[in-house]
mmCIF file of C-alpha atoms in Angstrom:
data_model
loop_
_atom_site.group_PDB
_atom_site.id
_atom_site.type_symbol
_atom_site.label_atom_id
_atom_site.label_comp_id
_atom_site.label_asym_id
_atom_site.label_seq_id
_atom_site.Cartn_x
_atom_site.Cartn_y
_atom_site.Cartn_z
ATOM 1 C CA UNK A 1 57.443 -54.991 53.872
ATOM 2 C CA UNK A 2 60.717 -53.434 52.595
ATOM 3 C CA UNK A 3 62.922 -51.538 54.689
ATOM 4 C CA UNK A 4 65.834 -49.258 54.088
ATOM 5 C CA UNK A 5 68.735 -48.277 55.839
ATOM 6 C CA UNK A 6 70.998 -45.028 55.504
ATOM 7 C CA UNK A 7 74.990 -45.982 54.450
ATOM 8 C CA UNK A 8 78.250 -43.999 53.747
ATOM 9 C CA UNK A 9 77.949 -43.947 50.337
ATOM 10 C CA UNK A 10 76.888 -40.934 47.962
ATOM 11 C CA UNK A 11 74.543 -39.058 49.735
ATOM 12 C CA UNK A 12 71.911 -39.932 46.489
ATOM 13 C CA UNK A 13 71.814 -43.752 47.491
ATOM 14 C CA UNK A 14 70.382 -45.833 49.875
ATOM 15 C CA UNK A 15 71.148 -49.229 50.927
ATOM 16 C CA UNK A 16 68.445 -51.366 51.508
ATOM 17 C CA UNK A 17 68.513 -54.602 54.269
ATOM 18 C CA UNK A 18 70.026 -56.460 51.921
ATOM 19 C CA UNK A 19 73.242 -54.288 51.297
ATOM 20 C CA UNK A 20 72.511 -53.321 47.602
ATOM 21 C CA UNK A 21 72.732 -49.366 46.566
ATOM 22 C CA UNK A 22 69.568 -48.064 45.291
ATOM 23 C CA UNK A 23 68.928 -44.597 44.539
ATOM 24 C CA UNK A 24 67.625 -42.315 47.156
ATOM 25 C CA UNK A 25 64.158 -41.105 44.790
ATOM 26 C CA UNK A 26 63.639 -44.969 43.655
ATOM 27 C CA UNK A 27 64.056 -46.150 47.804
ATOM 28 C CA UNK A 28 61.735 -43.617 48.897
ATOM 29 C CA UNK A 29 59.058 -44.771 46.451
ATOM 30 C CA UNK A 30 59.190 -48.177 47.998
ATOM 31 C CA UNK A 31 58.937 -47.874 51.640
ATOM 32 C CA UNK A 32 56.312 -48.825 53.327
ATOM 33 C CA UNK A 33 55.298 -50.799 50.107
ATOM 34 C CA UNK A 34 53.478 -54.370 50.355
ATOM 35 C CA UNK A 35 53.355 -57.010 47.934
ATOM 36 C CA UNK A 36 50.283 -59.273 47.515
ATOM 37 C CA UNK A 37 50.736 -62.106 45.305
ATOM 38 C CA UNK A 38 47.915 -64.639 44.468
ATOM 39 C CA UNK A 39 48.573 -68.164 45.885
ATOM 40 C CA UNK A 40 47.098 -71.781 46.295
ATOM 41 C CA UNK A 41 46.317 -72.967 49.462
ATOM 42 C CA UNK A 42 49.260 -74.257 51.274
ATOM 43 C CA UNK A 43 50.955 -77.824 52.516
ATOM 44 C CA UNK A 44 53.833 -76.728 54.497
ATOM 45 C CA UNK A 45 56.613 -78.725 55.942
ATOM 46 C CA UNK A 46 58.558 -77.563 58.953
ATOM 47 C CA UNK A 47 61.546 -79.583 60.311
ATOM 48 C CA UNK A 48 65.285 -79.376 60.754
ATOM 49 C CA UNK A 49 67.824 -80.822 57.436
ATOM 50 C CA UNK A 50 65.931 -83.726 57.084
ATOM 51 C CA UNK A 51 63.431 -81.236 55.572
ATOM 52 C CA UNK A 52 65.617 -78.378 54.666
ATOM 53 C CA UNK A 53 67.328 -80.659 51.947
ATOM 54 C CA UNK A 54 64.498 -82.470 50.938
ATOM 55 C CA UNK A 55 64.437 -79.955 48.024
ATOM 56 C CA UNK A 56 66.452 -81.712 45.649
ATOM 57 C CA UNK A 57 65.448 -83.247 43.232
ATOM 58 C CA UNK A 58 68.606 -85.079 42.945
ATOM 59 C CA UNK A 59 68.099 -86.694 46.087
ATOM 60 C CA UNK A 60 64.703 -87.303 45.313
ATOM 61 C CA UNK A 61 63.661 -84.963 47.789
ATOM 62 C CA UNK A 62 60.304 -85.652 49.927
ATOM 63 C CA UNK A 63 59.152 -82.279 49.711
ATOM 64 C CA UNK A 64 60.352 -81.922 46.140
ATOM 65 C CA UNK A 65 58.054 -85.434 45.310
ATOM 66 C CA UNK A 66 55.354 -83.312 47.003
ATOM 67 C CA UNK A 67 55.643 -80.445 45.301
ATOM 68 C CA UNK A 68 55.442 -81.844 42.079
ATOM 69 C CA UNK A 69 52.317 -84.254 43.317
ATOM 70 C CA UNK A 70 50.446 -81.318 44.298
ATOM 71 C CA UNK A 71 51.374 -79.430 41.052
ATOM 72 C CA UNK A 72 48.136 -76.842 40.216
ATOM 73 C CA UNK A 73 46.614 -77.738 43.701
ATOM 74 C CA UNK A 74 48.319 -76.278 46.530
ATOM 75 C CA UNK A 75 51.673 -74.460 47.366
ATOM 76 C CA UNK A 76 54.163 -76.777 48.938
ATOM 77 C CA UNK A 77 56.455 -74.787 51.164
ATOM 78 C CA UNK A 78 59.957 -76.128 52.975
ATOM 79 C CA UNK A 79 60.402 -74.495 56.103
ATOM 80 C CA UNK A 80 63.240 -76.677 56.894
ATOM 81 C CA UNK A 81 66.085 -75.585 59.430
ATOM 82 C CA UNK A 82 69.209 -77.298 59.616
ATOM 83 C CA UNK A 83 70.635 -78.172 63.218
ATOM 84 C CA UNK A 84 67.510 -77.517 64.742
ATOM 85 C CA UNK A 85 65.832 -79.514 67.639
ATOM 86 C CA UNK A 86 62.236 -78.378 68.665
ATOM 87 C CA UNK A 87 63.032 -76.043 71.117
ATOM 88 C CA UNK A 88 65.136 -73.832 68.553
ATOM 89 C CA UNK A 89 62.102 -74.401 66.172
ATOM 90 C CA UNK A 90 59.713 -72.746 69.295
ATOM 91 C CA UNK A 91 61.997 -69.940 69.366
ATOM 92 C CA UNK A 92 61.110 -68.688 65.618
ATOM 93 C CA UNK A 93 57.595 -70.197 65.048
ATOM 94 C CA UNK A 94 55.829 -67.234 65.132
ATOM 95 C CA UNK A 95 58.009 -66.033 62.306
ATOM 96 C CA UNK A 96 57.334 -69.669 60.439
ATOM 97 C CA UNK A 97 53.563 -69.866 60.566
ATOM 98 C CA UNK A 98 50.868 -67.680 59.037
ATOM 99 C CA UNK A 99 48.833 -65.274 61.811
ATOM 100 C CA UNK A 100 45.287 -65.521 61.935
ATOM 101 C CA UNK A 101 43.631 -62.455 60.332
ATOM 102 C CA UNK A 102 39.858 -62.059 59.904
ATOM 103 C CA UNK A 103 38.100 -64.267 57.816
ATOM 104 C CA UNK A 104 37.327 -61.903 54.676
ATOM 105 C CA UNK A 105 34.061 -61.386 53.468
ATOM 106 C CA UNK A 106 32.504 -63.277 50.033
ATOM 107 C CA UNK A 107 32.380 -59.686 48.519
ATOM 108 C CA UNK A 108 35.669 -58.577 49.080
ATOM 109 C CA UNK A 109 36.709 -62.115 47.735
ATOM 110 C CA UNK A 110 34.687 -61.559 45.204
ATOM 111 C CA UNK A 111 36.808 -58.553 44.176
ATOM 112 C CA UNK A 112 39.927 -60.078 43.934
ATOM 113 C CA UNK A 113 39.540 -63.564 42.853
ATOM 114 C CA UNK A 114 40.527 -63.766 38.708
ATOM 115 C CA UNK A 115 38.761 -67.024 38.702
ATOM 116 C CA UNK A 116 35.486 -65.356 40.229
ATOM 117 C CA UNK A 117 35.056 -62.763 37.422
ATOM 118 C CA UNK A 118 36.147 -65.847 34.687
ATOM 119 C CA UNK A 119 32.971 -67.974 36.659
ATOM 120 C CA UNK A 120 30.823 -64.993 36.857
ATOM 121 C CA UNK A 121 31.021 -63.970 33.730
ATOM 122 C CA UNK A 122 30.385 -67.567 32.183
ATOM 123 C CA UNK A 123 27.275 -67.188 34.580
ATOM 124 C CA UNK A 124 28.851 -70.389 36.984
ATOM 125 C CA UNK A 125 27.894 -68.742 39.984
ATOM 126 C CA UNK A 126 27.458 -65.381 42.211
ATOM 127 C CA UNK A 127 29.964 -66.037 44.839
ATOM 128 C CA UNK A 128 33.336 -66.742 45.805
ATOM 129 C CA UNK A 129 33.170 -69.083 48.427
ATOM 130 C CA UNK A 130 30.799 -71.428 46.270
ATOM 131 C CA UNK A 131 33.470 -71.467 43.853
ATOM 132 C CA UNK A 132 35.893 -72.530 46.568
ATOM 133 C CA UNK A 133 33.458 -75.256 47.843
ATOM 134 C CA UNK A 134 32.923 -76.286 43.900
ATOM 135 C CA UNK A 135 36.545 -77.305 43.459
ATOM 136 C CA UNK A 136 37.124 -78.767 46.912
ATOM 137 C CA UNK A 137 38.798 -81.554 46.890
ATOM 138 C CA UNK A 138 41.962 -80.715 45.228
ATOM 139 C CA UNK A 139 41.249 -83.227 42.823
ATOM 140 C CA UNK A 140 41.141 -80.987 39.852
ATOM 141 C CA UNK A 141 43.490 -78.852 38.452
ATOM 142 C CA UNK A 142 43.183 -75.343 39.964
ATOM 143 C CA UNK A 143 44.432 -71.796 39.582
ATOM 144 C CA UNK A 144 45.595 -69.168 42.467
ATOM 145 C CA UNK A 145 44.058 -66.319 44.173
ATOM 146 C CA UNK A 146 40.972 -67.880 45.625
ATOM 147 C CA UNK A 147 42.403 -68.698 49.030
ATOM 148 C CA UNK A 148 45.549 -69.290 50.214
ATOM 149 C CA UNK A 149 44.468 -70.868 53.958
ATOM 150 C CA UNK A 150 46.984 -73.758 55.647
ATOM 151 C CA UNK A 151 45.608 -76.660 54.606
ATOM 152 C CA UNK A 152 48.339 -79.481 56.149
ATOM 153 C CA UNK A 153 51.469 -78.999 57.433
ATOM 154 C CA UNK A 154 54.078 -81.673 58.310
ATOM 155 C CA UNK A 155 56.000 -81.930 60.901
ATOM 156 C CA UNK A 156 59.482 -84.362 61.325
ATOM 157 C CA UNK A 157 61.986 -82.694 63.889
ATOM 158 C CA UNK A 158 63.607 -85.672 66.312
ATOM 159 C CA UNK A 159 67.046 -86.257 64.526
ATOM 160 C CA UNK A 160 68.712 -83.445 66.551
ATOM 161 C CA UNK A 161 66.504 -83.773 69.821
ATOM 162 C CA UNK A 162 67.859 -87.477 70.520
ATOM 163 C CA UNK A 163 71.263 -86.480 70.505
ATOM 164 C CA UNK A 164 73.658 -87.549 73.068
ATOM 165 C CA UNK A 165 73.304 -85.067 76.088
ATOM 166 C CA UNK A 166 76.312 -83.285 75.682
ATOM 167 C CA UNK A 167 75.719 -82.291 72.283
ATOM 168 C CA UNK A 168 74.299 -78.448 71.922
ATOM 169 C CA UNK A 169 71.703 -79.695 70.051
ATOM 170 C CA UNK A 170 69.941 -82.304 72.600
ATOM 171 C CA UNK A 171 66.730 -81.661 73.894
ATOM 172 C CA UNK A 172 65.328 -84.270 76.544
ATOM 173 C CA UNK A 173 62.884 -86.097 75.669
ATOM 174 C CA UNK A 174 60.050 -84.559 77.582
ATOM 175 C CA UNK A 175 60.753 -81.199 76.398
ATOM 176 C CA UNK A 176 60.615 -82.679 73.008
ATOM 177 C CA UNK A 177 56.975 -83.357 73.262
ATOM 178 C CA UNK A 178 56.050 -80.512 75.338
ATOM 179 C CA UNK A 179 57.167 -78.718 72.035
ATOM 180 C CA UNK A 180 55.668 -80.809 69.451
ATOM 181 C CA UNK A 181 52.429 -80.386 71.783
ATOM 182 C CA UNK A 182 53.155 -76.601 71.572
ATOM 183 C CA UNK A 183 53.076 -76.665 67.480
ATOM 184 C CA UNK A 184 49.793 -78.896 67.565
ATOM 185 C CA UNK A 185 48.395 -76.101 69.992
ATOM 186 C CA UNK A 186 49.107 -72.955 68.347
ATOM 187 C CA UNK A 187 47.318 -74.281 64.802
ATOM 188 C CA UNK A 188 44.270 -75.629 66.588
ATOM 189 C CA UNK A 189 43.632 -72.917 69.606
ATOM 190 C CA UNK A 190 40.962 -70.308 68.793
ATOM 191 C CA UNK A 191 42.869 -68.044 71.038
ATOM 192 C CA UNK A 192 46.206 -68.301 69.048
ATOM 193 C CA UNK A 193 47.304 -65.537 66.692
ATOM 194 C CA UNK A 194 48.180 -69.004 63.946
ATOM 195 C CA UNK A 195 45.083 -70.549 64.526
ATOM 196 C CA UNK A 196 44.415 -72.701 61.579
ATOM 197 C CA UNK A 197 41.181 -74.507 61.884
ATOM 198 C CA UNK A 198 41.356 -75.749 58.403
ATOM 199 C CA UNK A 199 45.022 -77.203 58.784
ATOM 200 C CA UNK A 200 45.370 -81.075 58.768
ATOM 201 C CA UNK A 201 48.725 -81.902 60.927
ATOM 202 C CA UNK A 202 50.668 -84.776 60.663
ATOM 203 C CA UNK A 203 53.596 -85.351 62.866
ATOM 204 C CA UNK A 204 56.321 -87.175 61.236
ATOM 205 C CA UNK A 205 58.976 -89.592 63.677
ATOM 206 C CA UNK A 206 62.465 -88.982 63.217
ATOM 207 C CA UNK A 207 64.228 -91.578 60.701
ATOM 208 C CA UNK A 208 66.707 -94.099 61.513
ATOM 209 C CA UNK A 209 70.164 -93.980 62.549
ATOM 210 C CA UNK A 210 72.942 -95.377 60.663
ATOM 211 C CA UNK A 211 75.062 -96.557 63.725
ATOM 212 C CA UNK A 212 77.779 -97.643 61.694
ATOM 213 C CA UNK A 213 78.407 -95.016 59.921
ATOM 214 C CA UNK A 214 78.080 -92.449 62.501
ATOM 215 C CA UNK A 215 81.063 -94.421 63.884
ATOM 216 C CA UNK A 216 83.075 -94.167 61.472
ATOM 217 C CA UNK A 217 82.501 -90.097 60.877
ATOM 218 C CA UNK A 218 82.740 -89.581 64.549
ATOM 219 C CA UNK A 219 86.400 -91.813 64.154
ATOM 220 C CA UNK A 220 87.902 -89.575 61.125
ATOM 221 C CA UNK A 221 86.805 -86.349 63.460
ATOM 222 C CA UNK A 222 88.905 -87.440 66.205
ATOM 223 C CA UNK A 223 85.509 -87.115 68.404
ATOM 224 C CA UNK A 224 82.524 -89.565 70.197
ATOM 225 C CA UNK A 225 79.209 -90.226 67.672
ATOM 226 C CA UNK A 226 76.584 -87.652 68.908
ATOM 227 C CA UNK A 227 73.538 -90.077 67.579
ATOM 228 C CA UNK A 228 72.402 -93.700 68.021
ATOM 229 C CA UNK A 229 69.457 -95.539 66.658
ATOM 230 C CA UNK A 230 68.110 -97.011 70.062
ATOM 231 C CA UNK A 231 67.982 -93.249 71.154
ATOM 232 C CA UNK A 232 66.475 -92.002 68.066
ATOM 233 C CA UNK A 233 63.780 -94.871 68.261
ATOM 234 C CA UNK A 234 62.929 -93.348 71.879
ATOM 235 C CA UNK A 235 61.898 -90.169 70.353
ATOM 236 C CA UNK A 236 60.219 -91.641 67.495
ATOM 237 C CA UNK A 237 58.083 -93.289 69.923
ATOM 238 C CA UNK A 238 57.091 -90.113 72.111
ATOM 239 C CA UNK A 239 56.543 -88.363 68.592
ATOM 240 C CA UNK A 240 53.540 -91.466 68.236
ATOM 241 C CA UNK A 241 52.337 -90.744 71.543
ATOM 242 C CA UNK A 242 51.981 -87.088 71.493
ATOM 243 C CA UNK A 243 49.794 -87.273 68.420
ATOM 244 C CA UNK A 244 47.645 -89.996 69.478
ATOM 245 C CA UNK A 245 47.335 -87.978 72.645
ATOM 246 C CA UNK A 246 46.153 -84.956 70.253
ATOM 247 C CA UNK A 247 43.933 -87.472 67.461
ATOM 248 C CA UNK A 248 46.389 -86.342 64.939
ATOM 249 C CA UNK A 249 48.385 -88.051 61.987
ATOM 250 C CA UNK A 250 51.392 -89.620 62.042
ATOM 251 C CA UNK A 251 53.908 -91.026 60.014
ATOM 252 C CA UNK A 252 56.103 -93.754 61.962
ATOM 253 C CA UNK A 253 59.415 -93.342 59.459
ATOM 254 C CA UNK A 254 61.795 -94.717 62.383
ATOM 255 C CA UNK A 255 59.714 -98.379 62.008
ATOM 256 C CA UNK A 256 58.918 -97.871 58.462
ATOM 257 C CA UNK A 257 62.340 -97.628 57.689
ATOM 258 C CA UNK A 258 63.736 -100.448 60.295
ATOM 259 C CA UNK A 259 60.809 -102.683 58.520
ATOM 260 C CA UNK A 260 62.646 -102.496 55.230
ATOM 261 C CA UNK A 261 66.446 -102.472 56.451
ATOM 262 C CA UNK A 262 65.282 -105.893 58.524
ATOM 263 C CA UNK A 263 64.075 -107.727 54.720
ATOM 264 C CA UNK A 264 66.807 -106.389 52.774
ATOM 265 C CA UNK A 265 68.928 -108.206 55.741
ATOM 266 C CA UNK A 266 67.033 -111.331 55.484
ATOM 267 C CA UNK A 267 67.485 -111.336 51.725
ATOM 268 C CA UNK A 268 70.950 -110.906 51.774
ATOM 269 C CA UNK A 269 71.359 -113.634 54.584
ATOM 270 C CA UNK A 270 73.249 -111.478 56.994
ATOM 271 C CA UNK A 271 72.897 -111.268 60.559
ATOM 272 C CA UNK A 272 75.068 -108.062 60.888
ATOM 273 C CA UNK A 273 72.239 -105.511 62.865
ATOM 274 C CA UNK A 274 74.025 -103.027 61.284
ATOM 275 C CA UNK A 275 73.495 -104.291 57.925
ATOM 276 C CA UNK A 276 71.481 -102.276 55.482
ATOM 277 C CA UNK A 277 70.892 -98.437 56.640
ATOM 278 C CA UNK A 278 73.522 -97.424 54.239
ATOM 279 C CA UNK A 279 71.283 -97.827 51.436
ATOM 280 C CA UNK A 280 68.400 -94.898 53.082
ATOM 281 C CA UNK A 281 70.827 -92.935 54.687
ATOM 282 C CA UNK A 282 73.702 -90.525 53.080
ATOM 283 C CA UNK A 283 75.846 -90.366 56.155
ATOM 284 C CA UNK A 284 74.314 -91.950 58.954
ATOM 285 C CA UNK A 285 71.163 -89.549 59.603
ATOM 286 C CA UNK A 286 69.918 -87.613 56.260
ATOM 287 C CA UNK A 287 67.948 -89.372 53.582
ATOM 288 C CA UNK A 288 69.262 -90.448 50.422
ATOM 289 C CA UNK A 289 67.096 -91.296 47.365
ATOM 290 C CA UNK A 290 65.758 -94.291 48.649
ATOM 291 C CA UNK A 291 65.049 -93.276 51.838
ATOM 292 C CA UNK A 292 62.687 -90.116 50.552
ATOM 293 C CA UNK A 293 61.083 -92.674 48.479
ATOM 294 C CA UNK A 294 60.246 -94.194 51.615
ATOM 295 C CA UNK A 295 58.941 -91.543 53.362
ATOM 296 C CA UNK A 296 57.143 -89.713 50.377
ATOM 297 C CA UNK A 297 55.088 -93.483 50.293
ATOM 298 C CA UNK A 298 54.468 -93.292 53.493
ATOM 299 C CA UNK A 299 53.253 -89.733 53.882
ATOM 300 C CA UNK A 300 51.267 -90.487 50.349
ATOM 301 C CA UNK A 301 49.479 -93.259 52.269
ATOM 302 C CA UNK A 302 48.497 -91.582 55.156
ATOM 303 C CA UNK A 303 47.226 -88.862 53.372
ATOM 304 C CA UNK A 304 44.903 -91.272 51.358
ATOM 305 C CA UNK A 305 43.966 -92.929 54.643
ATOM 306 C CA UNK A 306 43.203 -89.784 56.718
ATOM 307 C CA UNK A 307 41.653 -87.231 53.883
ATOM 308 C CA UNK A 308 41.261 -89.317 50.925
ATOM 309 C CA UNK A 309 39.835 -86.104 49.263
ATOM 310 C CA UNK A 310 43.201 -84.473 49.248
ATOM 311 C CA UNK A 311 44.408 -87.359 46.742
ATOM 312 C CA UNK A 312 44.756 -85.326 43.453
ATOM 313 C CA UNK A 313 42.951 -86.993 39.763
ATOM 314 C CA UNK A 314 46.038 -86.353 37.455
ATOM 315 C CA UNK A 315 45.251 -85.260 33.861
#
């Protein structure tokens, strides 16, 4: 939808929502005005900067890695927010997730769908939903406009949750998984205006602290570290047990990532427990390029173990 506001400039422009002029006879032709653009089916990842910077490719970014795995088979989309905990997350869900519409008909799909009238006309098939059956899994390269429906989102929040309490961003812990139970809910109720029935969910711990260097940031500020590992790890483990509650996937990065900071101690002989998190983390709690290689395995593997069909055949 695109919306325009009145301003105090010449009385022949408009300013639209985003402050530039327009002219009054080109605004009016475009309010009201939709756009409809043909997509693949969608992986989305929600989260809080973990996610939000994952992006770059210069950091090696998880969602970047995913994006570019799932290249020609779905739409990979970062619906990362920096600073937030899960209960700032609830507060703008409804404006993060796609609403429930009804289910549209083979014959209007039919209509719209460039690949139906390239399949009809070779004489592949009469309807749209067959095609959309014929090249399910995504293991084949595809082409948009036959559906766009949620097919997995990801979800890693945590990071901010388990700060210290007096921190704006701390959420207790229980509060934490009443929310995470709240996302889980709204995708799989019938009664909710984002039920996805199709969506696969996968609920992501939060990483690993880098106690040390917290310290030291929280030193040059002249202020008291707002993280620490053992509370992070608390979290991480409530993340576990609300999806096992809810027979959803999970992704345990907290012990993934303590796993390989524990051998890389052990093969440099050191018994320093804070030995090693410098090399997955940028400044304590973000991912650097090693850690996203990390996670991206791990997400990679639990994809193949949970919906092995989802596991794209590169060309």
């Amino acid at each position: 939808m695109i919306a325009y506001t009145t301003c105090n400039g010449p009385s022949s422009m408009f300013t639209g929502l985003d402050g530039r002029f327009m002219r009054r006879d080109v605004a009016t032709t475009a309010v009201n005005m939709t756009y409809s653009y043909p997509t693949y089916d969608i992986l989305m990842v929600l989260g809080d900067s973990n996610t939000q910077f994952a992006n770059d490719p210069a950091k090696n970014g998880f969602v970047a890695q995913l994006a570019e795995f799932y290249q020609r088979q779905m739409d990979v989309l970062n619906r990362g927010f920096r600073g937030y905990n899960t209960s700032s997350a609830r507060e703008i869900i409804g404006s993060v997730l796609p609403k429930t519409s009804v289910a549209q008909d083979s014959t209007t799909t039919d209509d719209i769908s460039p690949l139906f009238k390239f399949a009809k006309k070779l004489k592949l098939t009469t309807r749209a939903d067959e095609i959309t059956k014929a090249l399910w899994p995504y293991q084949k390269q595809n082409y948009p406009g036959i559906s766009n429906i949620l097919q997995l989102i990801i979800i890693l929040f945590g990071t901010n949750d388990s700060r210290v309490e007096w921190s704006e961003a701390y959420n207790p812990i229980d509060q934490y998984a009443e929310d995470l139970q709240y996302f889980i809910t709204l995708l799989q109720d019938p009664d909710s205006e984002h039920y996805s029935p199709d969506a696969r969910i996968m609920i992501i711990t939060p990483p690993v602290v880098g106690d040390r260097k917290i310290q030291e940031l929280a030193k040059s500020r002249n202020t008291e570290p707002e993280w620490y590992n053992n509370r992070t790890q608390t979290y991480a483990a409530k993340a576990i047990e609300v999806a096992q509650a809810a027979n959803v996937a999970y992704v345990d990065l907290h012990t993934g990532m303590e796993d390989v900071v524990a051998e890389y101690r052990k093969n440099i002989s050191s018994t320093d427990v804070l030995d090693g998190y410098d090399n997955y983390l940028i400044d304590g709690i973000h991912l650097n390029v090693n850690g996203s290689a990390i996670l991206f395995g791990l997400i990679h593997d639990t994809i193949a173990k949970n919906w092995p069909e989802m596991i794209p055949l590169k060309s």
